[in-house]
Coordinates of C-alpha atoms in Angstrom, one line a residue:
Chain A
M1 CA -32.8 -18.3 20.4
A2 CA -31.4 -21.3 18.3
D3 CA -27.7 -21.5 17.6
T4 CA -28.0 -20.2 14.1
D5 CA -30.4 -17.5 14.9
Q6 CA -27.9 -15.0 16.4
M7 CA -25.7 -15.0 13.2
K8 CA -28.8 -15.0 11.0
T9 CA -30.1 -11.9 12.8
I10 CA -26.7 -10.2 12.2
A11 CA -26.8 -11.2 8.6
D12 CA -30.4 -9.9 8.1
F13 CA -29.4 -6.7 9.6
W14 CA -26.3 -6.3 7.5
T15 CA -28.4 -7.1 4.3
K16 CA -30.8 -4.2 5.3
A17 CA -28.1 -1.9 6.3
G18 CA -26.3 -2.6 3.0
N19 CA -29.3 -1.9 0.9
D20 CA -30.1 1.3 3.0
V21 CA -26.5 2.7 2.3
S22 CA -26.7 1.8 -1.4
A23 CA -30.1 3.2 -1.9
A24 CA -29.3 6.4 0.0
Q25 CA -26.3 7.2 -2.3
Q26 CA -28.3 6.7 -5.4
K27 CA -31.1 8.9 -4.0
M28 CA -28.6 11.6 -3.2
F29 CA -27.4 11.9 -6.6
K30 CA -30.8 11.9 -8.2
D31 CA -32.2 14.5 -6.0
F32 CA -29.0 16.7 -6.6
A33 CA -29.3 16.4 -10.2
D34 CA -33.0 17.1 -10.2
G35 CA -32.5 20.2 -8.1
M36 CA -29.7 21.6 -10.3
S37 CA -31.8 21.0 -13.5
K38 CA -34.5 23.2 -12.0
A39 CA -32.1 26.0 -10.9
L40 CA -30.1 26.6 -13.9
L41 CA -31.1 28.1 -17.2
F42 CA -29.8 25.0 -19.2
P43 CA -29.9 21.4 -18.6
I44 CA -27.4 20.4 -15.9
L45 CA -27.7 16.6 -16.1
P46 CA -25.0 16.0 -18.5
F47 CA -22.8 18.1 -16.3
A48 CA -24.3 16.6 -13.2
S49 CA -23.1 13.2 -14.2
G50 CA -19.6 14.5 -15.0
S51 CA -19.7 12.3 -18.2
S52 CA -21.3 9.6 -16.3
T53 CA -18.3 9.2 -14.1
I54 CA -20.4 9.8 -10.9
E55 CA -23.1 7.4 -11.9
N56 CA -20.5 4.7 -12.8
A57 CA -18.8 5.2 -9.5
G58 CA -22.1 5.1 -7.6
D59 CA -23.3 2.0 -9.5
S60 CA -20.0 0.4 -8.9
F61 CA -20.2 1.1 -5.2
R62 CA -23.8 -0.2 -5.1
Q63 CA -22.8 -3.4 -6.8
L64 CA -19.8 -4.0 -4.5
L65 CA -22.2 -3.4 -1.5
L66 CA -24.7 -5.9 -2.8
S67 CA -22.2 -8.4 -4.0
S68 CA -20.6 -8.3 -0.5
L69 CA -23.9 -9.5 1.0
K70 CA -23.1 -12.9 -0.5
V71 CA -20.9 -13.4 2.5
T72 CA -24.1 -13.7 4.5
D73 CA -24.0 -17.4 3.3
A74 CA -20.7 -17.8 5.0
I75 CA -22.0 -16.0 8.2
S76 CA -25.2 -18.0 8.4
K77 CA -23.2 -21.2 8.4
G78 CA -21.3 -20.3 11.5
T79 CA -22.7 -20.7 14.8
L80 CA -22.2 -19.5 18.3
K81 CA -22.4 -22.1 21.0
S82 CA -24.3 -20.0 23.4
E83 CA -27.7 -21.2 24.0
T84 CA -29.2 -18.1 25.4
A85 CA -30.7 -15.1 23.8
D86 CA -28.0 -12.6 24.5
G87 CA -29.7 -9.6 23.1
L88 CA -27.1 -7.1 24.2
T89 CA -24.3 -9.0 22.7
T90 CA -26.3 -9.3 19.4
E91 CA -27.0 -5.5 19.3
L92 CA -23.4 -4.7 20.1
L93 CA -22.1 -6.9 17.4
Q94 CA -24.7 -5.6 14.9
K95 CA -23.4 -2.1 15.6
I96 CA -19.8 -2.9 15.0
F97 CA -20.7 -5.1 11.9
D98 CA -22.9 -2.4 10.4
P99 CA -21.2 -1.2 7.2
R100 CA -22.4 2.4 7.9
E101 CA -20.4 2.3 11.2
W102 CA -17.3 1.1 9.3
L103 CA -17.8 3.6 6.4
S104 CA -18.4 6.6 8.8
A105 CA -15.6 5.6 11.3
T106 CA -12.9 4.6 8.8
G107 CA -14.1 6.8 5.9
Y108 CA -13.1 9.6 8.4
M109 CA -11.0 11.4 5.8
D110 CA -14.1 11.4 3.6
E111 CA -16.2 12.9 6.4
T112 CA -13.6 15.3 7.4
V113 CA -12.9 16.5 4.0
R114 CA -16.6 16.8 3.2
R115 CA -17.2 18.9 6.3
I116 CA -14.4 21.3 5.9
T117 CA -15.0 21.9 2.3
E118 CA -18.7 22.2 2.3
G119 CA -19.3 25.8 1.2
P120 CA -22.2 28.0 0.5
K121 CA -25.1 26.6 -1.5
F122 CA -26.2 28.0 -4.7
S123 CA -28.4 30.9 -4.6
D124 CA -28.2 33.5 -7.2
L125 CA -26.5 32.0 -10.4
G126 CA -27.3 34.8 -12.6
Q127 CA -24.0 36.0 -13.7
I128 CA -21.5 33.3 -12.6
E129 CA -22.6 30.1 -14.6
N130 CA -19.1 29.3 -15.4
K131 CA -17.8 29.5 -11.9
A132 CA -21.0 27.6 -10.7
L133 CA -20.2 24.9 -13.2
T134 CA -16.5 24.6 -12.2
L135 CA -17.7 24.4 -8.5
F136 CA -20.1 21.8 -9.3
Q137 CA -17.6 19.8 -11.3
A138 CA -15.1 20.1 -8.4
F139 CA -17.9 18.7 -6.2
S140 CA -18.8 15.9 -8.5
E141 CA -15.2 14.9 -8.7
T142 CA -14.9 15.1 -4.9
R143 CA -18.0 12.8 -4.5
R144 CA -16.6 10.4 -7.0
R145 CA -13.2 9.9 -5.4
S146 CA -15.1 9.6 -2.0
L147 CA -17.1 6.9 -3.3
E148 CA -14.0 5.1 -4.7
Q149 CA -12.4 5.3 -1.4
S150 CA -15.6 3.9 0.3
S151 CA -15.6 1.1 -2.2
L152 CA -12.1 0.1 -1.1
V153 CA -12.9 0.3 2.5
L154 CA -16.1 -1.8 2.0
A155 CA -14.1 -4.3 0.1
A156 CA -11.6 -4.6 3.0
W157 CA -14.6 -4.9 5.3
T158 CA -16.1 -7.7 3.2
K159 CA -12.7 -9.7 3.5
A160 CA -12.6 -9.0 7.2
V161 CA -16.1 -10.4 7.8
S162 CA -15.5 -13.4 5.5
E163 CA -12.3 -14.3 7.6
F164 CA -14.3 -13.7 10.8
A165 CA -17.1 -16.0 9.6
S166 CA -14.5 -18.6 8.7
K167 CA -13.1 -18.6 12.2
L168 CA -16.5 -19.0 13.6
N169 CA -17.1 -21.9 11.3
E170 CA -13.7 -23.5 12.4
A171 CA -14.6 -23.1 15.9
A172 CA -18.0 -24.6 15.4
A173 CA -16.5 -27.5 13.5
A174 CA -14.1 -28.1 16.3
N175 CA -16.8 -27.9 18.9
K176 CA -15.3 -24.9 20.5
S177 CA -17.3 -22.1 21.9
F178 CA -16.8 -18.4 22.2
G179 CA -18.6 -18.0 25.4
S180 CA -17.7 -14.3 26.2
R181 CA -18.5 -11.3 24.5
S182 CA -15.1 -9.9 24.9
E183 CA -13.4 -12.8 23.1
I184 CA -15.8 -12.3 20.1
V185 CA -15.1 -8.7 20.0
S186 CA -11.3 -9.1 20.5
L187 CA -11.3 -11.5 17.5
W188 CA -13.4 -9.1 15.4
V189 CA -11.2 -6.2 16.4
E190 CA -8.0 -8.1 15.4
I191 CA -9.2 -9.2 12.1
G192 CA -10.8 -5.9 11.3
N193 CA -7.9 -3.9 12.1
R194 CA -5.5 -6.0 10.1
H195 CA -7.6 -5.7 6.9
L196 CA -8.1 -2.0 7.3
L197 CA -4.4 -1.3 7.9
E198 CA -3.6 -3.5 4.8
V199 CA -5.9 -1.6 2.6
Q200 CA -4.7 1.7 3.8
R201 CA -1.2 0.8 2.4
S202 CA -2.4 -0.6 -0.8
P203 CA -1.6 1.5 -4.0
P204 CA -5.2 1.8 -5.0
Y205 CA -6.1 3.2 -1.6
L206 CA -3.2 5.6 -1.6
E207 CA -4.0 6.7 -5.0
T208 CA -7.6 7.4 -4.1
Q209 CA -6.5 9.4 -1.0
R210 CA -4.3 11.6 -3.1
A211 CA -7.0 12.0 -5.6
L212 CA -9.6 12.9 -2.9
L213 CA -7.2 15.5 -1.3
Q214 CA -6.7 16.9 -4.7
S215 CA -10.3 17.2 -5.5
S216 CA -11.2 18.5 -2.3
S217 CA -8.5 21.3 -2.5
N218 CA -9.8 22.1 -6.0
L219 CA -13.3 22.4 -4.5
K220 CA -12.2 24.7 -1.8
L221 CA -10.5 26.9 -4.4
A222 CA -13.7 26.9 -6.6
Q223 CA -15.6 28.0 -3.5
Q224 CA -13.1 30.7 -2.9
D225 CA -13.2 31.9 -6.5
I226 CA -17.1 32.4 -6.3
G227 CA -16.8 34.1 -2.9
D228 CA -14.0 36.5 -4.2
F229 CA -16.3 37.3 -7.1
Y230 CA -19.0 38.5 -5.0
N231 CA -16.6 40.2 -2.6
D232 CA -15.4 42.1 -5.4
V233 CA -18.8 43.1 -6.6
F234 CA -19.8 44.3 -3.2
G235 CA -16.5 46.1 -2.3
L236 CA -15.3 43.6 0.3
P237 CA -11.8 42.3 0.6
T238 CA -11.2 39.2 -1.4
R239 CA -9.3 36.1 -0.2
V240 CA -6.4 36.8 -2.6
E241 CA -6.2 40.3 -1.2
I242 CA -6.2 39.3 2.4
D243 CA -3.6 36.6 1.7
D244 CA -1.4 39.3 0.0
L245 CA -1.7 41.4 3.1
T246 CA -0.9 38.4 5.3
R247 CA 2.2 37.9 3.4
T248 CA 3.3 41.5 3.7
V249 CA 2.6 41.5 7.3
A250 CA 4.5 38.3 7.9
E251 CA 7.4 39.6 5.9
L252 CA 7.4 42.9 8.0
K253 CA 7.2 41.1 11.2
R254 CA 10.2 39.0 10.2
E255 CA 12.3 42.1 9.3
L256 CA 11.2 43.7 12.6
R257 CA 12.3 40.7 14.6
T258 CA 15.6 40.5 12.8
E259 CA 16.3 44.2 13.5
K260 CA 15.5 43.7 17.1
R261 CA 17.9 40.8 17.3
R262 CA 20.5 43.0 15.7
W263 CA 19.8 45.8 18.2
R264 CA 20.0 43.5 21.1
S265 CA 23.4 42.0 19.8
A266 CA 24.7 45.4 19.3
N267 CA 23.7 46.6 22.8
K268 CA 25.4 43.8 24.4
E269 CA 28.7 44.6 22.6
Chain B
M1 CA -34.3 -22.7 32.2
S2 CA -33.7 -24.0 35.7
H3 CA -31.1 -22.7 38.1
S4 CA -29.2 -25.9 37.9
E5 CA -29.1 -25.7 34.2
A6 CA -27.8 -22.0 34.5
S7 CA -25.1 -22.9 37.0
T8 CA -23.9 -26.0 35.3
N9 CA -23.4 -24.6 31.7
P10 CA -20.2 -22.5 31.7
D11 CA -21.1 -20.7 28.7
L12 CA -24.4 -19.4 30.0
S13 CA -23.0 -18.6 33.2
Q14 CA -20.3 -16.5 31.8
V15 CA -22.6 -14.8 29.3
L16 CA -25.0 -13.9 32.1
G17 CA -22.3 -12.6 34.2
D18 CA -21.0 -10.5 31.3
V19 CA -24.2 -9.0 30.6
T20 CA -25.0 -8.2 34.4
D21 CA -21.5 -6.7 34.6
L22 CA -22.1 -4.4 31.6
G23 CA -25.5 -3.4 32.8
K24 CA -23.9 -2.1 35.9
K25 CA -21.4 -0.3 34.1
L26 CA -23.8 1.3 31.9
V27 CA -26.1 2.6 34.6
G28 CA -23.1 3.9 36.5
G29 CA -21.5 5.5 33.4
A30 CA -24.6 7.3 32.3
R31 CA -25.0 8.8 35.8
L32 CA -21.3 9.9 35.9
L33 CA -21.4 11.3 32.3
G34 CA -24.4 13.2 33.2
E35 CA -22.7 14.7 36.2
V36 CA -19.3 15.8 34.5
R37 CA -19.0 19.1 33.0
D38 CA -16.4 20.6 30.6
E39 CA -14.8 22.6 33.3
D40 CA -14.3 19.6 35.4
V41 CA -12.1 18.0 32.7
E42 CA -9.0 20.1 33.4
I43 CA -5.6 19.5 31.8
G44 CA -2.4 21.4 32.0
T45 CA -3.1 22.4 35.6
T46 CA 0.4 22.8 37.0
P47 CA 0.8 26.5 38.1
K48 CA 2.9 28.5 35.7
D49 CA 3.5 32.2 34.7
E50 CA 3.9 34.0 31.4
V51 CA 7.4 35.5 31.2
W52 CA 7.7 36.3 27.5
R53 CA 5.8 36.5 24.3
S54 CA 6.3 37.1 20.6
D55 CA 3.2 37.3 18.3
K56 CA 1.1 34.4 19.4
V57 CA 4.0 32.4 21.0
I58 CA 4.1 32.5 24.9
L59 CA 6.9 31.3 27.1
Y60 CA 5.7 30.2 30.5
R61 CA 7.8 29.3 33.5
Y62 CA 6.3 26.7 36.0
R63 CA 6.2 27.6 39.7
P64 CA 9.0 25.6 41.5
F65 CA 7.9 22.7 43.9
V66 CA 11.3 22.3 45.7
E67 CA 14.7 24.0 45.9
R68 CA 16.4 24.1 42.6
R69 CA 19.0 21.4 42.0
L70 CA 19.9 22.0 38.4
K71 CA 21.8 25.0 37.4
E72 CA 20.6 25.5 33.9
P73 CA 16.8 25.7 33.5
L74 CA 14.9 23.2 31.1
L75 CA 12.9 24.5 28.2
I76 CA 10.3 22.1 26.8
V77 CA 9.6 22.6 23.1
F78 CA 6.5 20.7 21.9
S79 CA 5.3 20.0 18.3
L80 CA 3.0 22.3 16.3
V81 CA 0.7 19.2 15.9
G82 CA -1.2 19.1 19.2
R83 CA -0.6 20.8 22.4
Y84 CA 2.1 20.9 24.8
T85 CA -0.4 20.0 27.5
I86 CA 0.2 16.4 27.1
V87 CA 3.3 16.7 29.2
D88 CA 1.1 17.9 32.0
L89 CA -2.1 16.0 31.5
Q90 CA -3.1 15.4 35.1
E91 CA -1.5 15.3 38.4
D92 CA -0.5 11.7 38.3
R93 CA 0.6 11.9 34.6
S94 CA 2.8 14.8 34.3
L95 CA 6.2 14.9 33.2
V96 CA 6.4 18.5 34.2
R97 CA 5.4 17.8 37.8
N98 CA 7.9 14.8 37.9
L99 CA 10.7 17.1 36.9
L100 CA 9.7 19.9 39.1
K101 CA 9.8 17.5 42.1
E102 CA 13.4 16.7 41.0
G103 CA 14.4 20.3 41.5
I104 CA 14.5 21.3 37.7
D105 CA 13.3 24.7 36.8
V106 CA 11.0 24.2 33.8
Y107 CA 9.8 26.5 31.0
V108 CA 7.6 25.6 28.1
I109 CA 6.8 27.2 25.0
D110 CA 3.0 27.6 23.9
W111 CA 2.9 28.0 20.1
G112 CA -0.7 29.3 20.3
S113 CA -3.4 28.7 17.8
P114 CA -2.2 29.5 14.3
S115 CA -5.0 30.9 12.0
R116 CA -4.9 31.6 8.3
A117 CA -3.1 34.9 9.2
D118 CA 0.0 32.8 10.2
R119 CA 0.1 30.8 6.9
F120 CA 3.2 32.5 5.7
L121 CA 5.3 31.6 8.9
T122 CA 8.2 29.4 8.0
M123 CA 10.4 27.0 10.1
D124 CA 12.9 29.7 10.1
D125 CA 10.6 32.0 11.9
Y126 CA 9.7 29.2 14.5
I127 CA 13.3 28.1 15.1
N128 CA 15.6 31.1 14.6
D129 CA 12.9 33.8 15.8
Y130 CA 10.5 32.2 18.4
L131 CA 12.5 29.2 19.8
D132 CA 15.8 31.3 19.8
G133 CA 13.9 34.3 21.3
A134 CA 12.6 32.1 24.0
V135 CA 16.0 30.6 24.8
E136 CA 17.4 34.2 24.9
A137 CA 14.7 35.3 27.2
I138 CA 15.5 32.5 29.6
R139 CA 19.2 33.2 29.4
Q140 CA 18.7 36.8 30.4
R141 CA 16.1 36.1 33.0
D142 CA 18.0 33.4 34.7
G143 CA 21.4 34.9 34.1
V144 CA 22.9 31.7 32.5
D145 CA 24.9 31.4 29.5
R146 CA 23.2 28.3 28.2
V147 CA 19.7 26.5 28.5
N148 CA 18.8 22.8 28.6
V149 CA 16.4 22.0 25.6
L150 CA 13.8 19.3 25.6
G151 CA 12.2 18.8 22.2
I152 CA 9.3 16.5 21.6
C153 CA 8.3 15.2 18.3
E154 CA 8.3 17.8 15.7
G155 CA 9.5 20.1 18.6
G156 CA 12.5 17.9 18.8
T157 CA 13.3 18.4 15.1
F158 CA 13.0 22.2 15.7
S159 CA 15.3 21.8 18.9
L160 CA 17.8 19.8 17.0
C161 CA 18.0 22.3 14.1
H162 CA 18.2 25.1 16.8
A163 CA 21.1 23.3 18.6
A164 CA 22.8 22.9 15.3
L165 CA 22.5 26.7 14.5
H166 CA 23.0 28.1 17.9
P167 CA 25.2 25.6 19.8
E168 CA 26.6 28.3 22.0
S169 CA 23.2 28.7 23.7
V170 CA 22.3 25.1 24.5
Q171 CA 23.9 23.3 27.5
N172 CA 22.2 19.8 26.9
L173 CA 19.8 18.5 24.3
I174 CA 17.1 16.0 25.1
L175 CA 14.8 14.7 22.2
I176 CA 11.8 12.6 22.7
V177 CA 10.1 10.7 20.0
T178 CA 11.7 13.0 17.5
P179 CA 11.7 12.1 13.7
I180 CA 15.2 12.7 12.5
D181 CA 15.7 10.2 9.5
F182 CA 12.4 10.5 7.7
H183 CA 13.2 7.7 5.3
A184 CA 14.5 5.1 7.9
R185 CA 12.3 2.1 8.4
S186 CA 13.0 -1.3 9.9
A187 CA 12.2 -4.6 8.3
D188 CA 10.4 -5.9 11.4
E189 CA 8.1 -2.9 11.7
P190 CA 4.6 -3.8 12.8
L191 CA 1.7 -3.4 10.2
G192 CA 0.3 -0.5 11.8
H193 CA 3.5 1.8 12.0
G194 CA 4.7 4.5 9.9
F195 CA 1.5 5.5 8.0
I196 CA 2.4 9.1 8.0
N197 CA 5.5 8.3 6.1
I198 CA 3.5 6.2 3.5
W199 CA 0.8 8.9 3.1
S200 CA 3.0 11.9 2.9
Q201 CA 5.5 10.2 0.6
N202 CA 2.7 9.2 -1.7
L203 CA 1.6 12.9 -2.4
K204 CA 3.3 14.9 -5.1
P205 CA 4.9 18.2 -4.1
E206 CA 2.2 20.0 -6.1
D207 CA -0.5 18.3 -4.1
V208 CA 1.0 19.8 -0.9
D209 CA 1.3 23.2 -2.6
Q210 CA -2.4 23.1 -3.7
L211 CA -3.6 21.9 -0.3
M212 CA -2.0 24.9 1.4
A213 CA -3.2 27.2 -1.3
A214 CA -6.7 26.0 -0.7
Y215 CA -6.7 26.0 3.1
G216 CA -3.9 28.4 4.0
N217 CA -2.7 26.0 6.6
L218 CA -2.6 22.2 7.1
P219 CA -6.1 21.9 8.8
G220 CA -5.9 20.4 12.4
E221 CA -8.9 18.3 11.5
L222 CA -7.1 16.6 8.7
M223 CA -4.2 15.7 10.9
G224 CA -6.5 14.4 13.5
S225 CA -8.1 12.2 11.0
I226 CA -4.8 10.9 9.8
F227 CA -3.7 10.0 13.4
A228 CA -7.1 8.3 14.0
S229 CA -6.8 6.2 10.9
M230 CA -3.6 4.6 12.2
T231 CA -5.6 2.7 14.7
P232 CA -8.9 2.2 12.8
M233 CA -10.6 -0.3 15.1
R234 CA -9.7 1.4 18.1
T235 CA -11.1 4.8 16.7
M236 CA -14.3 2.8 15.8
L237 CA -14.7 1.2 19.2
K238 CA -13.7 4.1 21.4
Y239 CA -16.9 5.8 21.9
N240 CA -19.1 2.7 22.3
L241 CA -17.4 -0.6 23.6
D242 CA -14.4 1.1 25.3
L243 CA -16.4 3.9 26.8
M244 CA -18.8 1.2 28.4
E245 CA -15.8 -0.5 30.0
T246 CA -14.5 2.8 31.6
A247 CA -17.7 4.7 32.2
G248 CA -18.6 2.8 35.5
D249 CA -15.3 3.9 37.0
K250 CA -15.0 7.6 37.8
Q251 CA -11.2 7.8 37.7
K252 CA -11.0 5.8 34.4
L253 CA -13.7 7.9 33.0
M254 CA -12.0 11.3 33.9
N255 CA -8.6 9.9 32.5
F256 CA -10.4 9.1 29.3
L257 CA -12.0 12.5 29.1
R258 CA -8.9 14.3 29.8
M259 CA -7.1 12.5 27.0
E260 CA -10.1 13.1 24.8
K261 CA -9.9 16.8 25.6
W262 CA -6.2 16.9 24.6
L263 CA -6.9 15.0 21.3
A264 CA -9.7 17.3 20.5
D265 CA -7.5 20.3 20.6
R266 CA -5.9 20.1 17.2
P267 CA -4.4 23.4 16.1
H268 CA -3.8 24.2 12.5
H269 CA -0.2 23.8 11.1
P270 CA 1.0 27.0 9.5
G271 CA 1.0 26.5 5.7
E272 CA 4.6 27.2 4.9
V273 CA 5.9 25.2 8.0
A274 CA 3.6 22.2 6.8
K275 CA 5.0 22.5 3.2
Q276 CA 8.6 22.3 4.5
W277 CA 7.8 19.4 7.0
I278 CA 6.0 17.4 4.3
K279 CA 8.2 18.3 1.2
D280 CA 11.7 19.0 2.7
L281 CA 11.7 16.4 5.4
Y282 CA 9.1 13.6 4.9
Q283 CA 9.7 13.6 1.1
E284 CA 13.3 14.6 0.5
N285 CA 14.7 13.8 4.1
K286 CA 16.9 17.0 3.8
L287 CA 17.9 17.1 7.5
I288 CA 20.0 13.9 7.5
A289 CA 21.6 15.0 4.1
N290 CA 22.6 18.2 5.6
T291 CA 20.8 20.2 2.9
F292 CA 17.9 21.6 5.0
N293 CA 17.8 25.4 4.7
L294 CA 16.3 27.6 7.3
G295 CA 16.4 31.2 5.9
E296 CA 19.9 31.8 4.6
R297 CA 21.5 29.1 6.7
T298 CA 21.9 25.3 6.2
V299 CA 21.5 23.1 9.2
D300 CA 24.7 21.0 9.6
L301 CA 24.0 18.4 12.1
K302 CA 27.8 18.0 12.7
S303 CA 27.4 21.5 14.6
V304 CA 25.6 19.7 17.4
T305 CA 28.4 19.3 19.8
M306 CA 26.6 19.4 23.2
P307 CA 25.6 16.3 25.1
V308 CA 22.4 14.6 23.7
L309 CA 19.9 12.2 25.2
N310 CA 17.7 10.7 22.7
V311 CA 14.4 9.1 24.1
F312 CA 12.3 7.0 21.9
A313 CA 9.3 4.8 22.2
L314 CA 9.6 1.2 21.0
D315 CA 5.9 0.9 20.1
D316 CA 5.6 4.2 18.5
H317 CA 3.3 3.9 15.5
I318 CA 3.5 7.6 14.5
V319 CA 7.2 8.1 14.5
P320 CA 8.7 4.4 14.3
S321 CA 11.8 4.1 16.3
A322 CA 14.0 3.6 13.3
M323 CA 13.4 7.3 12.4
T324 CA 14.6 8.4 15.8
R325 CA 17.7 6.2 16.5
N326 CA 21.4 6.3 15.7
L327 CA 21.4 10.1 15.7
D328 CA 25.1 9.8 16.9
K329 CA 26.1 8.8 13.3
H330 CA 25.2 12.4 12.2
I331 CA 26.1 14.8 15.0
A332 CA 29.5 15.5 16.7
S333 CA 28.5 15.0 20.3
R334 CA 30.9 13.1 22.3
E335 CA 28.3 12.4 25.0
Y336 CA 25.2 10.6 23.2
T337 CA 22.8 8.4 25.1
E338 CA 19.8 6.6 23.9
L339 CA 16.8 5.7 26.1
P340 CA 14.3 3.3 24.5
L341 CA 11.0 2.9 26.5
S342 CA 8.2 0.4 26.1
A343 CA 5.5 2.7 25.2
G344 CA 3.6 4.5 22.4
H345 CA 4.2 8.0 20.9
M346 CA 2.1 9.8 23.4
G347 CA 1.9 6.9 25.8
I348 CA 5.5 7.6 26.6
F349 CA 4.1 10.7 28.6
V350 CA 0.9 9.2 30.1
S351 CA 1.4 5.5 30.6
G352 CA 2.0 4.5 34.2
K353 CA 5.1 2.6 33.4
S354 CA 6.8 5.6 31.7
Q355 CA 5.8 7.9 34.7
A356 CA 8.1 5.8 36.9
I357 CA 11.0 6.1 34.5
L358 CA 11.0 9.2 32.3
G359 CA 11.1 12.1 34.7
S360 CA 13.7 10.5 37.0
S361 CA 15.9 9.4 34.1
L362 CA 15.8 12.9 32.6
A363 CA 16.7 14.6 35.8
Q364 CA 19.6 12.2 36.5
W365 CA 21.0 12.7 33.1
L366 CA 20.6 16.6 33.4
L367 CA 22.3 16.7 36.8
K368 CA 25.1 14.6 35.5
H369 CA 25.6 17.0 32.6
Q370 CA 25.2 20.3 34.2
S371 CA 28.0 22.9 33.9
T372 CA 30.5 23.1 36.6

């Protein structure tokens, strides 16, 4: 493989991966909106977009992802001095450069929040349109905030790759080689880590984190509200009732422990 | 390409060597991973017996290794975040074993696995009921007036509060990687340190309340995610590149898997305790201000009069050392010692370097300060 082929392979992979991520996000929203419009008695699309905020967030994310691909110009200029087809190195580097890896690994908060707040899917919406709408709006808000966070992470990743490509270019210009896989990986880890840590501490990221936590809490409460509605209909304990009982038991236990301590102290005397 | 070309081109030789090496590791690693079962990955194996329990909280006593040298037993109090088993991760990385070998009688509190049914437990319950109950149980069982207490991280904060409220029952207090001044930072702190401070202080109090209202407790998965985010690239590479490096070596692989087993066990943090932890301590720093209330009592750090050993990690990205140091300015102890160690937050318990120092240092200090 020629000098530039290795980086070009990575850049090509990145282009494809970036397009895949972007297209998948758009398809998800379209499919969901289509599904909702068939399930409900009235058009959901105006609500599905949340006044176009989700479409805007998704579009912004797509634009950012596509614009970040311009960095491939910088990458393609860089060269590795290795004159052999180190397919394993290329595959490894592709994996750690893959934006999907970054977004899934460092968008951990997004994945975790999504996983622990995903509740029951809509089935019978006959009597609880309002609650369902509240739930969907909470879901939409969570998705919007998640996309915002992903955008920030991707922006940091773009900067990291740009710096990494510059370092490779500098090395190439100075006729220096990165002969070993571990040297290349160490350089990427240092650069990537620094950019990620910097974005974590930035006000926009912190604000998005806070908003994402807020929206996921609202989503969980909306799910709970629907669950309690059905439980009440079918004569089952609701979450509110169980929490009331839990509080009563906790207070009773506290009093019991206090009395036991008093009894032990009195016994000693 | 000819053999002479391969041997004279340093880049090519090195890359070929790397690839061959990696290939061997991959093959060996795949075989080892296929052979290992969950039951093979054991942590917290030092033998112990249950001696007391209250609700989900269990007090264990470790079976002694040698004849007892220290008069007062030692109670280890871990955090509610994560499990106490980190102090007994494996035979050659066990603070517990090192202490037992020194003739220390060791107890440990297991806080259990809080569920939503525990969401209304407060710090007052944990410190003045469960922790004090455990201390009382040890005093009665061993026939001693006082007990040595070793608190770790949040468990250290609990132990410090307990010592301030019940100084008559604590002989010596040891704190390890314990946050005390939640607003203290140092100017030369590395970039990756102290993210929990930034994250929690960025939240509004009503955000915290709403989170607990929604989930009941602070989910263990959420805490795990926050910790993982503090080392983002390491988190990303841990299960591919890093694992490939260790997989071919059985000992390294088992060490890795034990650590992973501990990391995966993230109990939920009871809701009311979490609210106090984030709002009263991380956000308002009430402990240092002596305005931190537990039930009807206010924690006054000046009531801490017993000898204190404060151990902290210089490379601690979770509880930066500035948060743990200089406790002597706030307490009334006349015997205060700091022991800084070159390690990370949990590395202090599992790194090879710390193993050689921590257990023996604690034992020597305790023996020096036991009652006469």
